[in-house]
Structure formats: C-alpha cells, structure tokens
Coordinates of C-alpha atoms and ligand atoms in Angstrom, one line a residue:
X121 CA 0.0 0.1 0.0
X122 CA 1.2 3.6 -0.7
X123 CA 2.3 5.5 2.1
X124 CA -1.0 8.0 3.2
X125 CA 1.0 11.0 3.5
X126 CA 2.3 10.8 0.1
X127 CA -1.3 9.6 -1.4
X128 CA -2.9 12.8 0.4
X129 CA -0.4 15.0 -1.0
X130 CA -0.9 13.8 -4.7
X131 CA -4.6 14.1 -4.2
X132 CA -4.2 17.7 -2.9
X133 CA -2.0 18.6 -6.0
X134 CA -4.4 17.1 -8.5
X135 CA -7.4 18.8 -6.7
X136 CA -5.6 22.1 -6.8
X137 CA -4.6 21.6 -10.3
X138 CA -8.2 20.9 -11.4
X139 CA -9.7 23.6 -9.3
X140 CA -7.7 26.6 -10.7
X141 CA -7.7 27.5 -14.4
X142 CA -4.6 29.0 -15.5
X143 CA -4.2 31.8 -17.9
X144 CA -2.0 32.0 -21.1
X145 CA 1.0 34.5 -20.2
X146 CA 0.1 38.0 -20.7
X147 CA 1.9 39.8 -23.8
X148 CA 4.4 42.5 -22.9
X149 CA 3.1 45.8 -23.1
X150 CA -0.5 45.4 -22.1
X151 CA -1.6 46.2 -18.5
X152 CA -2.0 43.5 -16.0
X153 CA -5.1 41.8 -15.8
X154 CA -6.8 42.6 -12.8
X155 CA -8.3 39.1 -12.6
X156 CA -5.2 37.0 -13.3
X157 CA -2.8 36.5 -10.2
X158 CA 0.7 36.7 -10.5
X159 CA 1.2 32.8 -10.9
X160 CA -1.6 32.7 -13.6
X161 CA -4.5 31.6 -11.8
X162 CA -8.0 33.1 -12.6
X163 CA -9.7 34.9 -10.1
X164 CA -13.0 34.4 -10.4
X165 CA -14.6 34.6 -7.1
X166 CA -14.8 37.4 -4.5
X167 CA -13.1 35.1 -2.0
X168 CA -10.1 34.7 -4.5
X169 CA -10.1 38.5 -5.1
X170 CA -10.1 39.3 -1.5
X171 CA -7.7 36.5 -0.3
X172 CA -5.2 36.3 -3.2
X173 CA -5.4 39.0 -5.8
X174 CA -6.1 42.1 -3.4
X175 CA -3.4 41.3 -1.1
X176 CA -0.8 40.4 -3.9
X177 CA -1.5 44.0 -5.7
X178 CA -1.1 45.9 -2.4
X179 CA 2.3 44.0 -2.0
X180 CA 3.3 44.9 -5.3
X181 CA 2.5 48.6 -5.1
X182 CA 4.6 48.7 -1.9
X183 CA 7.6 46.8 -3.2
X184 CA 7.7 48.9 -6.4
X185 CA 6.0 52.2 -6.1
X186 CA 5.0 53.6 -3.0
X187 CA 7.0 51.6 -0.5
X188 CA 6.2 50.0 2.7
X189 CA 5.1 52.3 5.9
X190 CA 5.4 51.2 9.4
X191 CA 2.6 49.2 11.0
X192 CA 0.3 50.9 13.3
X193 CA 1.2 52.5 16.5
X194 CA -0.2 54.2 19.4
X195 CA -1.4 57.8 19.0
X196 CA -2.3 60.3 21.7
X197 CA -4.8 63.1 21.2
X198 CA -4.0 66.3 22.5
X199 CA -5.0 70.2 22.4
X200 CA -8.7 69.7 21.9
X201 CA -10.7 72.7 21.3
X202 CA -14.1 73.1 20.2
X203 CA -16.3 76.2 19.6
X204 CA -19.1 77.8 17.6
X205 CA -17.8 79.0 14.3
X206 CA -18.8 80.6 10.8
X207 CA -21.5 82.8 12.4
X208 CA -23.1 80.0 14.2
X209 CA -23.5 78.0 11.0
X210 CA -21.1 75.2 12.3
X211 CA -19.2 73.7 14.9
X212 CA -15.3 74.1 14.6
X213 CA -13.2 71.3 16.3
X214 CA -9.5 71.1 16.4
X215 CA -7.0 68.6 18.0
X216 CA -3.6 67.5 17.8
X217 CA -2.7 63.8 16.9
X218 CA 0.8 63.0 18.4
X219 CA 2.8 60.0 17.2
X220 CA 5.8 60.3 18.9
X221 CA 8.0 62.2 21.9
X222 CA 9.9 64.0 19.2
X223 CA 8.9 67.8 19.3
X224 CA 7.6 67.8 16.0
X225 CA 6.0 64.5 15.9
X226 CA 2.3 65.7 15.5
X227 CA -0.4 66.6 12.9
X228 CA -2.9 69.1 13.5
X229 CA -6.7 68.1 12.7
X230 CA -9.2 70.9 11.7
X231 CA -13.0 69.6 11.6
X232 CA -16.3 71.6 10.7
X233 CA -19.5 70.1 11.6
X234 CA -22.9 71.3 10.7
X235 CA -24.3 73.2 13.9
X236 CA -27.6 71.2 13.9
X237 CA -26.9 67.8 13.9
X238 CA -28.4 64.8 15.7
X239 CA -26.3 61.6 15.7
X240 CA -23.1 60.9 13.8
X241 CA -22.5 62.4 10.5
X242 CA -20.6 61.3 7.3
X243 CA -17.4 63.2 6.5
X244 CA -15.2 64.3 3.7
X245 CA -11.5 64.1 4.8
X246 CA -8.6 65.7 2.6
X247 CA -5.2 66.9 2.8
X248 CA -4.0 70.5 1.9
X249 CA -1.2 72.2 0.3
X250 CA -0.6 75.3 2.5
X251 CA -2.3 74.7 6.0
X252 CA -5.5 74.3 7.2
X253 CA -6.0 78.3 7.5
X254 CA -6.1 78.5 3.7
X255 CA -9.8 76.8 3.8
X256 CA -11.5 79.7 5.1
X257 CA -11.0 83.0 6.4
X258 CA -12.3 82.0 10.0
X259 CA -9.9 83.5 12.4
X260 CA -10.0 80.7 14.8
X261 CA -8.1 78.0 12.5
X262 CA -4.7 77.2 14.0
X263 CA -1.6 78.0 11.4
X264 CA 0.7 75.2 10.9
X265 CA 4.0 75.3 12.5
X266 CA 5.5 73.0 10.3
X267 CA 7.4 74.1 7.1
X268 CA 5.3 75.5 4.2
X269 CA 6.3 75.9 0.7
X270 CA 6.9 80.0 0.3
X271 CA 4.3 81.3 -2.2
X272 CA 3.5 84.9 -2.8
X273 CA -0.1 84.6 -4.0
X274 CA -1.0 82.4 -1.0
X275 CA 1.0 84.6 1.6
X276 CA 3.9 82.4 2.8
X277 CA 7.3 83.8 3.2
X278 CA 10.3 82.4 5.0
X279 CA 8.2 79.0 5.0
X280 CA 5.9 80.5 7.5
X281 CA 2.3 81.4 6.5
X282 CA 1.1 84.9 7.1
X283 CA -2.1 85.8 8.4
X284 CA -3.6 87.0 5.0
X285 CA -3.2 83.2 3.9
X286 CA -6.4 82.8 5.7
X287 CA -9.0 81.5 3.3
X288 CA -6.5 81.7 0.3
X289 CA -7.8 78.2 -0.9
X290 CA -11.2 78.9 0.0
X291 CA -12.1 78.3 -3.7
X292 CA -11.1 74.6 -3.2
X293 CA -13.0 74.1 -0.3
X294 CA -16.7 75.1 0.0
X295 CA -17.1 74.7 3.6
X296 CA -20.6 76.1 4.1
X297 CA -22.0 74.3 1.0
X298 CA -20.6 71.0 2.1
X299 CA -22.1 71.6 5.9
X300 CA -25.4 72.7 4.5
X301 CA -25.5 69.0 2.6
X302 CA -25.2 67.4 6.2
X303 CA -21.6 66.5 5.9
X304 CA -18.5 67.3 8.1
X305 CA -15.2 68.4 6.8
X306 CA -12.1 67.6 8.2
X307 CA -8.6 68.8 6.9
X308 CA -5.1 68.4 7.7
X309 CA -2.1 70.2 6.2
X310 CA 0.1 67.6 4.4
X311 CA 3.6 69.0 5.5
X312 CA 2.8 68.3 9.1
X313 CA 3.1 64.7 8.1
X314 CA 5.9 65.1 5.8
X315 CA 7.2 68.5 4.3
X316 CA 7.1 68.0 0.4
X317 CA 10.7 68.4 -0.5
X318 CA 13.9 65.9 -0.8
X319 CA 15.7 66.0 2.4
X320 CA 17.1 62.6 2.5
X321 CA 14.0 61.6 4.6
X322 CA 15.1 63.2 7.7
X323 CA 12.2 65.6 8.6
X324 CA 8.2 64.7 8.8
X325 CA 7.3 61.3 9.9
X326 CA 10.0 59.5 8.1
X327 CA 12.8 60.8 10.6
X328 CA 10.5 60.1 13.7
X329 CA 9.5 56.7 12.8
X330 CA 12.0 55.4 10.3
X331 CA 15.1 57.5 10.0
X332 CA 17.9 56.4 7.4
X333 CA 20.6 54.3 8.9
X334 CA 23.9 55.8 8.0
X335 CA 22.3 57.6 5.1
X336 CA 20.8 54.3 3.8
X337 CA 17.2 53.2 3.4
X338 CA 15.7 50.1 2.0
X339 CA 14.7 50.1 -1.9
X340 CA 11.2 49.6 -0.8
X341 CA 11.2 52.4 2.1
X342 CA 8.5 54.5 2.0
X343 CA 8.2 57.8 0.4
X344 CA 6.1 60.9 1.1
X345 CA 3.0 59.9 -0.8
X346 CA 3.1 56.6 1.3
X347 CA 3.6 59.0 4.3
X348 CA 0.6 61.1 3.5
X349 CA -1.4 58.1 3.3
X350 CA -0.3 56.7 6.3
X351 CA -1.4 60.3 8.1
X352 CA -4.7 60.2 6.7
X353 CA -5.2 56.8 8.2
X354 CA -4.2 58.2 11.6
X355 CA -6.6 61.1 11.0
X356 CA -9.4 58.2 10.4
X357 CA -8.2 56.5 13.7
X358 CA -8.8 59.6 15.5
X359 CA -12.3 59.8 13.8
X360 CA -12.8 56.7 15.1
X361 CA -13.0 58.1 18.6
X362 CA -15.0 60.9 17.6
X363 CA -18.9 60.7 18.4
X364 CA -20.1 63.4 16.3
X365 CA -18.7 61.4 13.2
X366 CA -20.1 58.3 11.4
X367 CA -16.5 56.6 10.8
X368 CA -18.0 53.9 8.6
X369 CA -18.9 56.7 6.1
X370 CA -15.9 58.7 5.6
X371 CA -14.9 59.7 2.3
X372 CA -11.1 60.6 1.4
X373 CA -10.6 63.4 -1.2
X374 CA -7.3 65.0 -2.7
X375 CA -6.3 66.7 -5.4
X376 CA -3.4 66.2 -7.5
X377 CA -0.2 64.8 -5.7
X378 CA -2.8 64.4 -3.1
X379 CA -5.2 62.8 -5.0
X380 CA -2.4 60.1 -5.6
X381 CA -2.3 59.9 -2.0
X382 CA -6.0 59.6 -1.4
X383 CA -5.9 56.5 -3.5
X384 CA -3.4 55.0 -2.1
X385 CA -4.8 55.6 1.5
X386 CA -8.1 54.1 0.3
X387 CA -6.3 50.9 -1.4
X388 CA -5.0 50.0 1.7
X389 CA -7.2 51.0 4.5
X390 CA -10.5 49.4 3.9
X391 CA -12.1 51.7 6.7
X392 CA -12.4 54.4 3.9
X393 CA -15.8 54.2 2.8
X394 CA -15.6 56.4 -0.6
X395 CA -12.4 57.3 -2.2
X396 CA -12.1 60.7 -4.4
X397 CA -9.0 61.4 -6.9
X398 CA -9.2 64.7 -8.3
X399 CA -6.7 65.5 -11.3
X400 CA -4.4 62.9 -9.6
X401 CA -2.7 61.9 -12.9
X402 CA 0.7 60.0 -13.2
X403 CA 1.3 58.1 -9.9
X404 CA -2.4 58.4 -9.2
X405 CA -5.4 57.2 -11.4
X406 CA -3.5 57.6 -15.0
X407 CA -2.3 54.4 -16.5
X408 CA 1.7 54.6 -16.4
X409 CA 2.2 52.6 -19.6
X410 CA 0.4 55.2 -21.7
X411 CA 3.2 57.6 -21.0
X412 CA 0.9 60.4 -22.1
X413 CA 1.6 63.9 -20.1
X414 CA 3.8 63.1 -17.1
X415 CA 6.1 59.9 -17.2
X416 CA 7.6 57.6 -14.5
X417 CA 10.9 59.0 -15.4
X418 CA 9.8 62.6 -15.1
X419 CA 7.9 62.2 -12.1
X420 CA 11.0 60.3 -10.3
X421 CA 13.3 63.1 -11.4
X422 CA 11.3 66.0 -10.5
X423 CA 10.1 64.4 -6.9
X424 CA 12.5 61.9 -6.0
X425 CA 11.0 61.7 -2.4
X426 CA 7.5 60.7 -3.4
X427 CA 7.8 57.1 -4.1
X428 CA 10.2 54.0 -3.2
X429 CA 13.6 54.0 -4.6
X430 CA 12.8 50.8 -6.2
X431 CA 10.2 52.8 -8.6
X432 CA 13.0 54.4 -10.5
X433 CA 14.1 50.9 -12.1
X434 CA 10.8 51.4 -14.4
X435 CA 11.9 54.7 -15.5
X436 CA 11.3 54.7 -19.3
X437 CA 10.3 50.9 -18.6
X438 CA 6.8 51.3 -17.7
X439 CA 5.7 48.0 -19.8
X440 CA 7.9 46.1 -17.2
X441 CA 5.7 47.3 -14.4
X442 CA 3.9 44.6 -12.4
X443 CA 1.0 46.9 -11.8
X444 CA -0.6 49.6 -13.2
X445 CA -2.8 52.1 -11.8
X446 CA -6.2 50.5 -12.8
X447 CA -5.1 48.1 -10.1
X448 CA -4.8 50.9 -7.5
X449 CA -8.4 51.8 -8.1
X450 CA -9.4 48.1 -8.1
X451 CA -7.9 47.5 -4.5
X452 CA -10.5 49.9 -3.5
X453 CA -13.5 47.9 -4.9
X454 CA -16.2 47.2 -3.8
X455 CA -16.2 50.6 -2.2
X456 CA -17.4 53.6 -4.3
X457 CA -14.4 55.3 -5.9
X458 CA -14.5 58.6 -8.2
X459 CA -12.0 59.5 -10.5
X460 CA -12.1 63.0 -12.1
X461 CA -10.3 64.8 -14.8
X462 CA -10.0 68.4 -16.1
X463 CA -10.0 68.8 -20.0
X464 CA -7.0 71.1 -20.3
X465 CA -5.0 69.1 -17.8
X466 CA -3.1 67.1 -20.3
X467 CA -0.3 66.6 -17.8
X468 CA -2.5 64.2 -16.0
X469 CA -3.5 62.5 -19.2
X470 CA -7.3 62.5 -18.8
X471 CA -8.0 59.6 -21.0
X472 CA -5.3 57.7 -19.2
X473 CA -7.4 58.4 -15.9
X474 CA -10.9 57.3 -17.7
X475 CA -9.1 54.4 -19.2
X476 CA -7.7 52.9 -15.7
X477 CA -11.1 53.5 -14.0
X478 CA -12.7 51.3 -16.6
X479 CA -9.8 48.9 -16.2
X480 CA -10.7 48.7 -12.5
X481 CA -14.3 47.9 -13.4
X482 CA -14.4 44.1 -13.7
X483 CA -13.2 43.8 -10.5
X484 CA -16.5 45.8 -9.3
X485 CA -18.4 43.6 -11.4
X486 CA -16.8 40.4 -10.0
X487 CA -17.5 41.5 -6.3
X488 CA -21.3 42.4 -7.4
X489 CA -21.7 45.8 -8.0
X490 CA -22.3 47.7 -11.6
X491 CA -18.9 49.3 -11.7
X492 CA -18.5 52.1 -14.2
X493 CA -21.7 52.5 -16.1
X494 CA -20.2 53.4 -19.4
X495 CA -17.3 51.8 -21.6
X496 CA -16.5 54.9 -23.5
X497 CA -15.0 58.0 -22.4
X498 CA -17.8 60.7 -21.5
X499 CA -17.8 64.0 -23.2
X500 CA -16.6 66.9 -21.2
X501 CA -19.0 67.9 -18.4
X502 CA -20.9 64.5 -18.6
X503 CA -20.3 63.0 -15.4
X504 CA -21.2 59.1 -15.0
X505 CA -21.9 57.8 -11.6
X506 CA -21.9 54.1 -10.7
X507 CA -20.2 52.3 -8.2
X508 CA -17.2 54.1 -9.8
X509 CA -17.7 57.6 -10.8
X510 CA -15.7 59.6 -13.5
X511 CA -16.0 62.9 -15.0
X512 CA -13.7 65.3 -17.3
X513 CA -14.7 68.9 -16.3
X514 CA -14.1 71.8 -18.7
X515 CA -11.1 73.9 -17.8
X516 CA -7.7 73.5 -16.0
X517 CA -6.1 71.4 -13.3
X518 CA -7.7 72.5 -10.3
X519 CA -10.4 71.3 -7.6
X520 CA -13.6 73.7 -8.2
X521 CA -17.1 73.8 -6.9
X522 CA -18.2 71.8 -10.2
X523 CA -15.9 68.8 -9.0
X524 CA -17.3 69.2 -5.7
X525 CA -21.0 69.1 -6.7
X526 CA -20.4 65.5 -8.2
X527 CA -18.7 64.4 -5.2
X528 CA -21.5 65.4 -3.0
X529 CA -24.1 63.9 -5.2
X530 CA -22.1 60.8 -5.3
X531 CA -22.0 60.7 -1.6
X532 CA -25.5 61.5 -1.2
X533 CA -26.2 58.1 -3.4
X534 CA -23.7 55.9 -1.5
X535 CA -23.9 57.4 1.8
X536 CA -27.9 57.3 2.2
X537 CA -28.9 55.6 5.3
X538 CA -31.5 52.6 4.2
Ligands
LIG685 C1 3.2 68.3 -10.7 C2 3.5 67.1 -10.7 C3 2.2 66.2 -10.6 C4 1.4 66.5 -9.6 C5 1.3 68.0 -9.4 C6 0.4 68.6 -8.4 O1 2.5 69.0 -11.6 O2 4.3 66.6 -11.9 O3 2.4 64.7 -10.6 O4 0.0 66.1 -9.7 O5 2.4 68.8 -9.5 O6 0.5 67.9 -7.1 O7 -0.1 69.6 -8.0

C-alpha cells in the first residue's frame, strides 16, 4: 500500500490543479489583468479576489512604487478645542494627533460640523497644500507650525504662513455648502506629516519613525506619498473616537499629488468608505504605460522623494511594471471610488485616468456591483455615476465647485441611510 501522506499530498496537488484555471501568459506591453494572479490563476470569485489578488496587488505597489509604511502605532490626542464658528453655522473642532515624543511628531486636525446635527454625520477628509487656515477666512483656524512652501499669492514667506493666507484656498473648499448638505469636513496640512521636499527623509514622519541608517534606506522604504497616506489613516483612527462622526462613512478626497495619496490611502485602508481622486495623473489614476503627459521617469526625477527608490527601475520601462494604476483603483473595490479629470490637464492624461477607472471595473463587477456604467470616455461635463464615478470637467488642473457638486451627489447616493 502507498504511504498515506504521499497519497494525500498527490490528491491535494491533483485537486488544486483541477480547481484553478491557469491563464495564458500576458503579452508584454498590456497592463496586467486585474483578474489573473501573478502565478497565472484566474480570479473568479470574491473570495479569490479578497484572499489572493488584492493582497498581492497591494504588496506589489508597496514593493515597487509607494514603499512600505511602518505598522500601526499608538497615538495620543491633545490640545482639543471646540467652539461655534462661521457665524454660528458650524461647530469647529481642532485637535492634535501626536505620534511620537519628538517635538515635531504631530499633525493638527481641523473639523467643521454642521451645527444642527443629531447623531453621527458622514465626512469628507482631505489633505491640503498650504495649511488648514487656507480653507476659510475663519480667524480661529490654527496655523501650521511645520515647514510651508513659500508662495507670494497664497501668503507664505520664509516658509511661514502669513495672516493673509487665511482663506487663500477657499475656492477649493466650499465649507458652508458641504456643511449645508449634512457632511462634516476634516482637514489636515500635508506638510505636518511630511514636508514636501527632498531632504533624504530626515524630516517629517520618516525622520521620527523610520530614519535612514547611516544615510541608507531599503529600496522599498516608504516615500512621501505613502507617508501622507499613513497620516490620513491616523486621522481616521482619531475620527473613530469622535462621537459626532460616523467613521463608517468617511470619504477621503485629494487633488493632484494629494489625489495620488487619497487613492493609495483608500486602496490600503478598507475603513475609508469612499475614495475621490481629483486630477491625480501619473502615480495616481492615470495608466503609467500610456506615457502621456507626465511619465514615470519625469515624476521620479522631479520628485525623488514621492515614491520608493525601487520605482526608479521603471523609468522609461513602464511596460515592465508588474502593476498599473487600474489595479490601484481596483484595490478599493467594492467601495465607491470617483476619478475626476480636467479637460485642459493634459499633464495628468485625462484619457489615461478614464481608462484605468474602466480597467478597474471588472473587479467591481466580480464583487457584485455595477462598476463604471459606461465603456467609452464621456464627453466633457457629462459625469457618470455608478459604483465607480468619473467626469472630465471643462477647464484646467484644479479642484472646483463643479467637481464638488459631483462628489456631494456621489456621496449622497452611496452614503444614504436605508
Ligand atoms: C506636478 C506634478 C504632478 C502633481 C502636481 C500637483 O505637476 O508633476 O504629478 O500631481 O504637481 O500635485 O500639483
């Protein structure tokens, strides 16, 4: 008689071989199929997506593009302040999240809540470029104490924001209109997490949690986008402790480099109930393989601190990437995700942003949702809303009220209580 363990091992191999259908190898140049695993298995069930393909995709993005963030760590909340604001229309709450003993190891959170709320409300959470005070002229908003990029128009000199920077970006954050629709708005200055310049990862959260050792870092050590995404998850940690917020209905939103960030945050952290990418382009929603507008080489050279060092291996070799950006959107499935382009934003490759959203759609459908309700790029100013949403707005690279109107409608649709 055969040895029982050899027999059962053989049986196992035979059964596994018959259970998984292997796909023919993919032609070089085509983006990877979201529904075929690295070892060639066809992903044909929600369980196979969740247990095999999604973790493998996230791992590939960590290894080759955004880098690996440290695991969760304890936070403390301090300097909590709450008062009425905006002529009594809102409650403004601010707090500080401290993630280490080091003096600069904190982020300052600003939250506006509609004044009249009974029970927890859904929220939009977004990072900003020049400080929370740029969202509104409200004099009670705390100014950042970390490094801010000089900008005459906004009102930043010697890397410190001036009083006149209050409300300088109010056009991007229609606070009153968001509140009027019953949502809270939560804001954080991205430079509190990691100042956006290449300093060898000495400052910001990298310097506190993961400083270079003798000037050296692993090829897959996290870049700034991963750090900003990490920060968004820490803000969500704090929102989970906030009784006025329904932390199961938080949409993460970001523009441009911060749209790349909201996608990476939402792809990894399943607690984000909705993800919005506004004009995120290369390294965000746009396919890298298309090489339209900004390319991998261009972005890695201009912003060497945004991605892991390992991403540079794909400079001018996009076809060799084991991932592409449709998989980043797919990793959010089945949660609602919205990708928006601007017609004049050729640097961000609007068509590439649309196509990768479409490329994520088969995963949404596998998971029982409708995905993207079109298969051709819609005309300018003709938004489409399904479980995936997309629009290309007339005009340039920006976050406008027109964009927000779609995000609010999309959130109303998906966050509505049954
Ligand atoms: C640059 C960069 C883009 C980025 C944008 C922004 O244009 O090349 O990748 O999205 O800045 O964040 O404003």
